[in-house]
């Protein structure tokens, strides 16, 4: 998920948190990061092109789960990443996109991390991913003080045997020159989480301080082994600027049960903080947020401190059958709602005022809100968790945090403008499961007085709906688990997934179905063979079909300086 060493505090006055004013602190215009509708916009790491980058440049496919990082060595340089499905056109599956700006986020150059299956470049052939895994994503990245960029991602095979592994790519020269990719931990052949070891949900941060462990690179992730009580968060570190990584160690104790969604931060004294979430088990009926702390540069961690027991805001609660995402035809759910996967996850930050953990969870009413809890040291928690604001309508989810120049920043998705909002339905759905409009916006809350009061602004100039059926041949959506915000001094950048460029349409496979014309179909000018859309199988275009490049899947990453 997110990487940073900066904080969030919370206490809010109603007047400040309910006002949404772009003038409050000057959100910049939205800039499209993934320019996949412009010929030659994607190039390889060396500035040349191949079949994959040519297809990505005009493929208008989906990108999601963005990361963004401001460079402390030169804050005008900003790097971003995402799951980039443009790689499907030639390679058959998603790959890790890498995007870089040298003008503070006003314009971007797009690329892919070397090593994708069809990559015949020298760097691609030399990558440990080449020939071992066909899909890559879950990006997380951060710069060090000297302008090296570290880009963590997972790489896996979607078909059996699944073998998800953890890798870190290093870029030098303020992120402008690809250097190498290093294997941190490889998974073992598994049957899609049922057996073997699958590495997932990676997070990376770098010690940007001038303390004893300056320059250390820290990576944490989830390891799934098919037996839930053994699923754990693992941790590794590099003390040689990403040339090698230590043998991974388990940070979460067995007693905490299934753990996931790790998030890392480094405090100004070099202390490392790792937040994670645990799920209900036979010995513990609650979902809980925890925080572990290391004072020796990640060599060891103390006992995890309990931050909060939470009520998850999870998409499975809206399906009626436990499904994580719902769509049309074979992917329809009993409730009739259409939505992509979402859940609750924590993020952590630290500065001179203390350690701060943020997450989203449901109130007793069912509304999802952003919660924060603050600690002076990461081990003691004298004050209870509070919500970031008191706005009574709309769900809030996927918060991230950063701080710079004495200002605290929180970014999150919000559906407060949804006229069909109700606590018991997913964002963007009416009561009968239809599209309620482009009602999801990205917001940033800021505090210039140490978190005593907050002002909020809507940084998206156009709304989105997270339920468009952009999952290619499937008829459901996927928008990812997180968004990012990064701050260095007064430079603050946020990145999010956006549907403004997507082309709605009608699906000719849906004739006479209950979910026909629900408003979530996308433009795919394909020729389908008529059949029963409620059957287990149905005709769909192959992933490289040009009909999928006509805008129906055009989900993009946008960014703004806040």
Coordinates of C-alpha atoms in Angstrom, one line a residue:
X1 CA 0.0 0.0 0.0
X2 CA 1.5 3.4 1.1
X3 CA 5.0 4.5 2.0
X4 CA 6.0 7.6 3.9
X5 CA 7.4 8.8 7.2
X6 CA 4.9 11.6 7.9
X7 CA 1.8 12.0 10.1
X8 CA -1.8 12.6 10.6
X9 CA -3.5 13.9 13.7
X10 CA -7.2 14.4 14.1
X11 CA -9.7 16.5 15.9
X12 CA -12.0 18.6 13.8
X13 CA -14.5 21.4 14.1
X14 CA -17.7 20.8 12.2
X15 CA -17.4 24.1 10.3
X16 CA -14.0 23.2 9.0
X17 CA -14.6 19.6 8.0
X18 CA -17.9 20.2 6.3
X19 CA -16.6 23.0 4.1
X20 CA -15.2 21.9 0.7
X21 CA -13.4 24.7 -0.9
X22 CA -10.7 24.5 -3.5
X23 CA -9.5 27.9 -2.4
X24 CA -8.8 26.6 1.1
X25 CA -5.3 25.6 0.1
X26 CA -5.2 25.7 -3.7
X27 CA -5.6 22.3 -5.2
X28 CA -4.0 22.2 -8.7
X29 CA -5.7 21.1 -11.9
X30 CA -6.0 17.3 -12.3
X31 CA -3.3 15.9 -14.6
X32 CA -3.7 12.6 -16.4
X33 CA -0.7 10.4 -15.6
X34 CA -1.4 7.4 -17.8
X35 CA -1.6 8.8 -21.3
X36 CA -2.6 5.6 -23.1
X37 CA -4.5 7.4 -25.9
X38 CA -1.5 9.1 -27.4
X39 CA 0.9 7.4 -29.9
X40 CA 4.4 6.9 -28.6
X41 CA 3.5 8.1 -25.1
X42 CA 4.8 4.8 -23.6
X43 CA 8.5 4.0 -24.1
X44 CA 10.9 1.4 -22.7
X45 CA 13.3 2.3 -19.9
X46 CA 15.9 3.2 -22.6
X47 CA 13.7 5.5 -24.6
X48 CA 13.0 3.0 -27.4
X49 CA 9.8 1.3 -28.3
X50 CA 8.6 -2.3 -28.8
X51 CA 5.3 -4.0 -29.5
X52 CA 4.2 -3.7 -25.9
X53 CA 4.9 0.0 -25.4
X54 CA 3.3 0.7 -28.8
X55 CA 0.1 -1.1 -27.8
X56 CA 0.1 0.6 -24.4
X57 CA 0.4 4.1 -26.0
X58 CA -3.0 3.7 -27.7
X59 CA -4.6 0.8 -25.9
X60 CA -6.9 2.8 -23.6
X61 CA -6.9 0.0 -21.0
X62 CA -7.3 0.1 -17.2
X63 CA -4.8 1.4 -14.7
X64 CA -5.4 1.2 -10.9
X65 CA -3.8 1.0 -7.5
X66 CA -1.6 4.1 -8.0
X67 CA 1.4 5.0 -6.0
X68 CA 3.2 8.4 -6.0
X69 CA 6.5 9.6 -4.6
X70 CA 8.0 13.1 -4.3
X71 CA 11.8 13.1 -4.6
X72 CA 13.5 14.8 -1.6
X73 CA 16.7 15.2 -3.7
X74 CA 14.7 17.3 -6.3
X75 CA 11.0 17.8 -5.4
X76 CA 10.2 18.8 -9.0
X77 CA 10.7 15.1 -9.8
X78 CA 7.7 12.9 -9.0
X79 CA 7.4 9.2 -9.7
X80 CA 4.2 7.2 -9.9
X81 CA 3.2 3.6 -10.5
X82 CA 0.1 1.5 -11.1
X83 CA -1.3 -1.8 -12.1
X84 CA -1.2 -1.2 -15.9
X85 CA -3.5 -3.5 -17.9
X86 CA -2.2 -2.1 -21.2
X87 CA 0.4 -4.9 -21.1
X88 CA -2.4 -7.4 -21.6
X89 CA -2.7 -6.5 -25.3
X90 CA 0.7 -8.1 -26.1
X91 CA 1.7 -10.0 -23.0
X92 CA -1.6 -11.4 -21.9
X93 CA -1.7 -9.9 -18.4
X94 CA -1.2 -6.8 -16.3
X95 CA 2.2 -5.4 -15.6
X96 CA 3.7 -2.7 -13.3
X97 CA 3.6 0.7 -14.9
X98 CA 6.2 3.3 -14.1
X99 CA 5.5 7.1 -14.7
X100 CA 7.8 10.0 -14.1
X101 CA 7.4 13.8 -14.1
X102 CA 10.3 16.3 -14.0
X103 CA 8.1 19.4 -13.7
X104 CA 6.3 18.8 -10.4
X105 CA 3.5 16.6 -11.9
X106 CA 2.5 18.9 -14.8
X107 CA 3.4 16.4 -17.4
X108 CA 4.4 12.7 -17.4
X109 CA 6.4 10.1 -19.3
X110 CA 5.0 6.6 -19.2
X111 CA 6.8 3.3 -19.2
X112 CA 6.7 -0.2 -17.7
X113 CA 9.1 -1.8 -15.2
X114 CA 11.4 -4.0 -17.4
X115 CA 11.0 -7.7 -17.3
X116 CA 7.5 -8.3 -18.8
X117 CA 7.1 -11.5 -20.9
X118 CA 7.6 -9.9 -24.3
X119 CA 10.4 -7.6 -23.1
X120 CA 13.5 -8.5 -25.2
X121 CA 15.6 -5.5 -24.1
X122 CA 18.8 -6.1 -22.2
X123 CA 17.3 -5.0 -18.9
X124 CA 14.2 -7.0 -19.5
X125 CA 16.1 -10.2 -20.2
X126 CA 18.3 -9.6 -17.2
X127 CA 15.4 -9.1 -14.8
X128 CA 14.7 -11.9 -12.3
X129 CA 11.0 -11.6 -13.3
X130 CA 11.6 -12.4 -17.0
X131 CA 10.4 -15.9 -17.8
X132 CA 9.3 -16.6 -14.2
X133 CA 6.1 -14.7 -13.9
X134 CA 3.6 -13.3 -16.3
X135 CA 1.8 -10.6 -14.3
X136 CA 3.0 -7.8 -12.1
X137 CA 1.4 -5.1 -9.9
X138 CA 0.6 -3.9 -6.4
X139 CA 3.2 -1.1 -6.7
X140 CA 4.8 0.8 -3.8
X141 CA 7.6 3.2 -4.1
X142 CA 9.8 5.8 -2.4
X143 CA 13.0 7.9 -3.0
X144 CA 16.0 8.1 -0.8
X145 CA 17.8 11.4 0.0
X146 CA 20.2 10.9 -3.0
X147 CA 17.5 10.5 -5.6
X148 CA 17.4 6.8 -5.9
X149 CA 13.9 5.4 -6.5
X150 CA 12.9 2.0 -5.1
X151 CA 9.8 0.5 -6.7
X152 CA 8.4 -2.6 -5.0
X153 CA 5.9 -4.9 -6.7
X154 CA 4.7 -8.4 -6.8
X155 CA 5.0 -10.7 -9.8
X156 CA 3.0 -13.9 -10.3
X157 CA 1.4 -16.3 -12.6
X158 CA -2.3 -16.1 -12.6
X159 CA -2.8 -19.6 -14.0
X160 CA -1.6 -22.6 -12.0
X161 CA 0.9 -23.0 -10.6
X162 CA 0.6 -19.6 -9.0
X163 CA 3.9 -18.4 -7.6
X164 CA 3.6 -14.8 -6.4
X165 CA 7.0 -13.3 -5.5
X166 CA 8.2 -9.9 -4.1
X167 CA 10.6 -7.8 -6.1
X168 CA 12.2 -4.3 -5.9
X169 CA 13.3 -2.3 -8.9
X170 CA 15.9 0.4 -8.4
X171 CA 16.1 3.6 -10.5
X172 CA 19.0 6.0 -10.2
X173 CA 19.5 9.6 -11.4
X174 CA 16.4 11.0 -9.6
X175 CA 14.4 8.0 -11.0
X176 CA 15.4 8.7 -14.6
X177 CA 17.6 5.6 -15.1
X178 CA 16.5 2.0 -14.6
X179 CA 19.3 0.1 -12.8
X180 CA 18.1 -3.4 -11.8
X181 CA 15.4 -5.5 -10.2
X182 CA 16.1 -7.6 -7.1
X183 CA 14.2 -10.6 -5.8
X184 CA 13.2 -10.2 -2.2
X185 CA 11.2 -13.4 -1.8
X186 CA 9.8 -15.9 -4.3
X187 CA 6.6 -17.7 -3.7
X188 CA 6.2 -21.5 -4.1
X189 CA 3.8 -23.1 -6.6
X190 CA 0.3 -22.8 -5.2
X191 CA -3.3 -23.4 -6.2
X192 CA -4.5 -19.8 -6.0
X193 CA -4.1 -19.3 -2.3
X194 CA -5.1 -22.9 -1.4
X195 CA -1.6 -24.4 -1.1
X196 CA 2.0 -23.2 -1.4
X197 CA 3.2 -19.6 -0.6
X198 CA 1.8 -16.5 -2.3
X199 CA 3.3 -13.1 -1.7
X200 CA 0.9 -10.2 -1.9
X201 CA 0.0 -6.6 -0.9
X202 CA 3.5 -5.2 -0.7
X203 CA 4.5 -1.9 0.9
X204 CA 7.9 -0.1 0.8
X205 CA 9.4 2.9 2.5
X206 CA 12.8 4.5 2.8
X207 CA 14.6 6.2 5.7
X208 CA 14.8 9.7 4.4
X209 CA 16.2 11.1 7.7
X210 CA 19.7 11.9 8.6
X211 CA 19.6 9.5 11.6
X212 CA 21.7 6.4 12.0
X213 CA 19.8 4.2 9.5
X214 CA 19.5 6.9 6.8
X215 CA 19.1 5.3 3.4
X216 CA 17.7 1.9 4.6
X217 CA 15.0 0.5 2.4
X218 CA 12.2 -1.4 4.2
X219 CA 9.7 -3.8 2.6
X220 CA 6.7 -5.5 4.2
X221 CA 4.0 -7.7 2.6
X222 CA 1.4 -10.4 3.2
X223 CA 2.3 -14.1 2.8
X224 CA -0.6 -16.4 2.1
X225 CA 0.0 -20.1 2.5
X226 CA -3.6 -21.6 2.1
X227 CA -4.2 -22.0 5.9
X228 CA -5.6 -18.8 7.2
X229 CA -4.1 -18.9 10.7
X230 CA -0.6 -19.0 9.2
X231 CA -1.1 -16.0 6.8
X232 CA 1.3 -13.4 8.1
X233 CA 3.1 -10.1 7.4
X234 CA 6.7 -10.5 6.5
X235 CA 9.5 -7.9 6.6
X236 CA 12.8 -7.4 4.8
X237 CA 15.3 -4.6 4.7
X238 CA 18.2 -3.4 2.5
X239 CA 21.2 -1.6 4.0
X240 CA 23.1 -1.3 0.7
X241 CA 20.7 1.0 -1.2
X242 CA 18.6 -1.8 -2.7
X243 CA 21.3 -4.0 -4.0
X244 CA 20.3 -6.8 -1.7
X245 CA 17.6 -7.6 0.9
X246 CA 17.7 -9.4 4.2
X247 CA 16.1 -12.8 4.7
X248 CA 12.4 -12.1 5.4
X249 CA 11.2 -12.4 8.9
X250 CA 7.6 -12.8 10.2
X251 CA 6.5 -9.7 12.1
X252 CA 3.0 -10.7 13.1
X253 CA 2.8 -13.3 15.8
X254 CA 0.7 -16.4 15.3
X255 CA -1.5 -15.4 18.3
X256 CA -2.8 -12.5 16.2
X257 CA -4.3 -14.8 13.6
X258 CA -4.6 -13.9 9.9
X259 CA -2.7 -10.6 9.2
X260 CA -2.6 -8.5 6.1
X261 CA -2.4 -5.0 4.6
X262 CA 1.0 -4.0 6.0
X263 CA 1.9 -0.3 5.9
X264 CA 5.4 1.2 6.8
X265 CA 6.6 4.5 8.1
X266 CA 9.9 5.9 9.4
X267 CA 10.0 8.5 12.2
X268 CA 12.4 11.4 12.3
X269 CA 14.7 9.5 14.7
X270 CA 14.8 6.5 12.3
X271 CA 12.4 4.3 14.2
X272 CA 10.4 2.0 11.9
X273 CA 6.7 1.5 12.3
X274 CA 4.6 -1.2 10.7
X275 CA 0.8 -1.2 10.9
X276 CA -1.3 -4.2 9.9
X277 CA -4.8 -5.6 10.1
X278 CA -5.9 -8.9 11.6
X279 CA -9.2 -10.7 11.0
X280 CA -11.7 -12.5 13.2
X281 CA -10.6 -16.0 14.4
X282 CA -11.9 -18.6 16.9
X283 CA -9.9 -16.9 19.7
X284 CA -10.6 -13.3 18.7
X285 CA -14.0 -12.3 17.1
X286 CA -12.9 -8.8 16.1
X287 CA -11.0 -7.2 13.3
X288 CA -8.1 -5.2 14.7
X289 CA -5.5 -2.7 13.8
X290 CA -2.0 -3.2 15.2
X291 CA 1.3 -1.3 15.2
X292 CA 4.8 -2.8 15.6
X293 CA 7.9 -0.7 16.2
X294 CA 11.6 -1.2 15.5
X295 CA 14.3 1.0 17.0
X296 CA 17.3 -0.8 15.5
X297 CA 16.8 -0.2 11.8
X298 CA 14.4 -3.1 11.2
X299 CA 16.6 -5.8 12.8
X300 CA 13.9 -6.6 15.3
X301 CA 10.4 -5.4 16.3
X302 CA 8.9 -5.2 19.7
X303 CA 5.5 -6.6 20.7
X304 CA 2.7 -5.2 18.6
X305 CA 0.5 -2.5 20.2
X306 CA -3.2 -2.8 19.8
X307 CA -4.5 0.4 18.1
X308 CA -8.2 -0.4 17.6
X309 CA -10.9 -3.0 17.0
X310 CA -12.8 -2.0 13.9
X311 CA -15.9 -2.8 12.0
X312 CA -14.7 -3.6 8.4
X313 CA -16.2 -1.7 5.5
X314 CA -15.9 -4.6 3.1
X315 CA -17.5 -5.3 -0.3
X316 CA -18.5 -8.8 0.7
X317 CA -21.1 -7.2 3.0
X318 CA -23.1 -6.0 0.0
X319 CA -23.1 -9.0 -2.2
X320 CA -25.5 -11.4 -0.5
X321 CA -23.3 -14.4 -1.1
X322 CA -19.9 -13.4 0.2
X323 CA -18.5 -12.3 -3.2
X324 CA -15.9 -9.6 -3.2
X325 CA -17.2 -8.0 -6.4
X326 CA -20.5 -8.2 -8.3
X327 CA -21.4 -7.5 -11.9
X328 CA -23.7 -8.9 -14.6
X329 CA -24.5 -12.3 -16.0
X330 CA -22.4 -15.1 -14.3
X331 CA -21.0 -12.4 -12.0
X332 CA -24.3 -11.1 -10.7
X333 CA -24.9 -11.3 -6.9
X334 CA -28.2 -11.9 -5.0
X335 CA -28.5 -8.3 -3.9
X336 CA -28.5 -7.0 -7.4
X337 CA -25.8 -4.4 -6.7
X338 CA -22.8 -3.9 -9.0
X339 CA -19.5 -2.9 -7.5
X340 CA -15.7 -3.6 -7.5
X341 CA -13.8 -4.9 -4.5
X342 CA -13.1 -2.7 -1.5
X343 CA -12.2 -3.1 2.2
X344 CA -10.6 -1.5 5.2
X345 CA -6.9 -1.1 5.6
X346 CA -4.6 0.9 7.9
X347 CA -1.8 3.4 7.1
X348 CA 0.8 4.8 9.5
X349 CA 2.9 8.0 9.7
X350 CA 5.3 9.5 12.2
X351 CA 6.8 12.9 12.9
X352 CA 8.0 15.0 15.8
X353 CA 4.5 15.1 17.3
X354 CA 4.2 11.4 17.5
X355 CA 2.9 8.3 15.6
X356 CA -0.5 8.3 13.8
X357 CA -2.5 5.5 12.3
X358 CA -5.4 6.0 10.0
X359 CA -8.0 3.5 8.6
X360 CA -11.5 3.4 7.3
X361 CA -14.3 1.5 9.1
X362 CA -18.0 1.5 9.6
X363 CA -19.9 3.4 12.3
X364 CA -22.8 1.7 14.0
X365 CA -25.0 3.3 11.3
X366 CA -23.2 1.4 8.6
X367 CA -21.5 4.5 7.2
X368 CA -17.7 4.1 6.4
X369 CA -15.6 6.9 7.9
X370 CA -11.9 7.7 8.1
X371 CA -10.6 7.1 11.6
X372 CA -7.3 8.2 13.2
X373 CA -5.6 7.5 16.4
X374 CA -2.4 9.2 17.7
X375 CA 0.4 8.1 20.0
X376 CA 3.4 10.0 21.4
X377 CA 5.7 7.0 20.8
X378 CA 3.9 4.2 18.9
X379 CA 3.4 2.1 21.9
X380 CA 1.1 4.1 24.2
X381 CA -2.3 5.3 23.0
X382 CA -3.7 7.8 25.6
X383 CA -6.4 9.2 23.3
X384 CA -9.2 7.3 21.7
X385 CA -9.7 7.0 17.9
X386 CA -11.8 9.7 16.3
X387 CA -13.2 10.3 12.8
X388 CA -11.6 12.8 10.6
X389 CA -14.9 14.7 10.1
X390 CA -18.5 14.5 11.1
X391 CA -20.1 14.6 7.6
X392 CA -23.2 12.5 8.0
X393 CA -23.6 11.2 4.4
X394 CA -21.4 9.3 2.0
X395 CA -18.9 6.5 2.5
X396 CA -15.2 7.3 2.9
X397 CA -12.4 4.7 2.2
X398 CA -8.8 4.1 1.2
X399 CA -7.1 6.9 3.3
X400 CA -3.4 7.7 3.0
X401 CA -1.4 10.2 4.9
X402 CA 1.7 12.4 4.5
X403 CA 3.1 15.7 5.9
X404 CA 5.5 18.4 5.0
X405 CA 6.3 22.0 5.9
X406 CA 4.3 21.7 9.1
X407 CA 1.1 20.7 7.2
X408 CA -0.7 17.3 7.7
X409 CA -2.4 15.8 4.6
X410 CA -4.9 13.0 4.3
X411 CA -6.3 11.7 1.0
X412 CA -9.3 9.5 0.7
X413 CA -12.3 8.5 -1.6
X414 CA -15.7 10.0 -0.6
X415 CA -19.2 9.5 -1.9
X416 CA -20.9 12.4 0.0
X417 CA -22.3 13.8 -3.2
X418 CA -24.2 10.6 -4.0
X419 CA -27.9 11.3 -4.1
X420 CA -28.7 7.6 -3.7
X421 CA -26.3 7.2 -0.7
X422 CA -27.5 4.8 2.0
X423 CA -25.3 3.1 4.6
X424 CA -26.5 -0.3 3.6
X425 CA -25.5 -0.1 -0.1
X426 CA -22.2 0.3 -1.9
X427 CA -21.1 3.7 -3.2
X428 CA -22.6 4.6 -6.6
X429 CA -25.6 2.3 -6.5
X430 CA -29.3 3.1 -6.3
X431 CA -31.6 1.0 -4.2
X432 CA -32.4 -1.2 -7.3
X433 CA -28.8 -1.6 -8.2
X434 CA -28.4 1.0 -10.9
X435 CA -25.7 3.6 -11.5
X436 CA -26.3 6.7 -9.4
X437 CA -23.8 8.8 -11.3
X438 CA -20.2 10.0 -11.1
X439 CA -20.5 10.5 -7.3
X440 CA -17.1 9.4 -6.0
X441 CA -14.5 12.1 -5.5
X442 CA -11.0 12.3 -4.1
X443 CA -10.7 14.6 -1.1
X444 CA -7.7 15.9 0.8
X445 CA -7.9 17.1 4.4
X446 CA -5.2 19.4 5.8
X447 CA -4.2 20.7 9.1
X448 CA -1.7 23.4 9.8
X449 CA -1.9 23.4 13.5
X450 CA -0.8 19.9 14.4
X451 CA -4.1 18.2 13.8
X452 CA -6.2 20.4 16.1
X453 CA -8.5 21.5 13.2
X454 CA -8.9 20.5 9.6
X455 CA -10.1 21.9 6.3
X456 CA -11.2 19.6 3.4
X457 CA -11.1 20.1 -0.3
X458 CA -12.3 18.1 -3.2
X459 CA -9.3 17.7 -5.5
X460 CA -11.0 15.9 -8.3
X461 CA -12.6 18.2 -10.9
X462 CA -14.7 15.4 -12.2
X463 CA -16.4 12.6 -10.3
X464 CA -16.0 8.8 -10.9
X465 CA -18.1 5.7 -10.4
X466 CA -16.3 2.7 -9.1
X467 CA -18.7 0.1 -10.5
X468 CA -18.1 0.3 -14.2
X469 CA -17.5 -3.2 -15.6
X470 CA -13.9 -2.7 -16.7
X471 CA -12.6 -6.1 -15.9
X472 CA -12.2 -6.9 -19.6
X473 CA -13.9 -10.2 -20.6
X474 CA -15.5 -10.4 -17.2
X475 CA -18.6 -8.3 -16.5
X476 CA -17.5 -6.7 -13.2
X477 CA -15.1 -4.0 -12.1
X478 CA -11.7 -3.6 -10.3
X479 CA -10.5 -0.4 -8.9
X480 CA -7.9 -1.6 -6.5
X481 CA -7.2 -1.4 -2.8
X482 CA -5.4 2.0 -2.3
X483 CA -4.5 5.5 -3.4
X484 CA -1.4 7.6 -2.4
X485 CA -0.3 10.9 -1.2
X486 CA 3.4 12.0 -0.8
X487 CA 4.9 15.1 0.7
X488 CA 8.4 16.6 0.8
X489 CA 8.5 20.1 2.3
X490 CA 5.8 22.1 0.7
X491 CA 5.5 19.8 -2.3
X492 CA 2.5 17.5 -1.9
X493 CA 1.2 15.1 -4.6
X494 CA -1.9 12.8 -4.6
X495 CA -2.7 10.1 -7.1
X496 CA -6.0 8.2 -7.6
X497 CA -7.9 6.0 -10.0
X498 CA -10.4 7.8 -12.2
X499 CA -13.2 7.0 -14.6
X500 CA -13.6 10.3 -16.4
X501 CA -12.2 9.0 -19.7
X502 CA -14.2 5.8 -19.8
X503 CA -16.8 5.4 -22.5
X504 CA -20.1 4.0 -21.3
X505 CA -22.0 1.6 -23.6
X506 CA -24.4 -1.3 -23.8
X507 CA -23.5 -5.0 -23.6
X508 CA -25.1 -7.0 -26.4
X509 CA -24.8 -10.1 -24.2
X510 CA -27.5 -8.6 -21.9
X511 CA -30.8 -9.2 -23.5
X512 CA -33.8 -9.5 -21.2
X513 CA -31.7 -10.0 -18.1
X514 CA -32.7 -8.6 -14.8
X515 CA -29.5 -6.5 -14.7
X516 CA -29.8 -5.3 -18.3
X517 CA -29.3 -1.5 -18.7
X518 CA -28.1 -1.0 -15.1
X519 CA -25.9 1.8 -16.3
X520 CA -22.6 0.1 -15.5
X521 CA -21.9 -1.4 -19.0
X522 CA -19.0 -0.1 -21.0
X523 CA -18.4 0.4 -24.7
X524 CA -17.0 -2.7 -26.4
X525 CA -17.9 -2.8 -30.1
X526 CA -17.4 -6.5 -30.3
X527 CA -19.4 -9.1 -32.1
X528 CA -20.8 -11.6 -29.7
X529 CA -22.2 -15.0 -30.3
X530 CA -25.8 -14.9 -28.8
X531 CA -26.2 -17.3 -25.9
X532 CA -27.8 -17.4 -22.5
X533 CA -26.1 -14.7 -20.5
X534 CA -27.0 -16.4 -17.2
X535 CA -25.1 -19.6 -18.3
X536 CA -21.8 -20.5 -16.7
X537 CA -20.0 -19.7 -20.0
X538 CA -20.6 -17.0 -22.5
X539 CA -18.9 -15.5 -25.5
X540 CA -16.4 -12.7 -24.8
X541 CA -13.6 -11.1 -26.7
X542 CA -10.0 -12.3 -26.1
X543 CA -7.8 -9.9 -24.1
X544 CA -6.0 -8.7 -27.2
X545 CA -9.2 -7.9 -29.1
X546 CA -9.1 -4.3 -30.6
X547 CA -12.7 -3.8 -29.4
X548 CA -11.4 -3.6 -25.9
X549 CA -9.2 -0.6 -26.8
X550 CA -12.1 1.7 -27.8
X551 CA -12.5 3.4 -24.4
X552 CA -14.8 1.1 -22.5
X553 CA -11.9 0.0 -20.2
X554 CA -10.3 3.5 -20.1
X555 CA -9.7 3.8 -16.4
X556 CA -6.8 6.1 -15.7
X557 CA -4.5 7.4 -13.0
X558 CA -4.8 11.1 -12.3
X559 CA -2.7 13.3 -10.0
X560 CA -2.8 16.7 -8.5
X561 CA -0.5 18.9 -6.4
X562 CA -2.4 19.9 -3.3

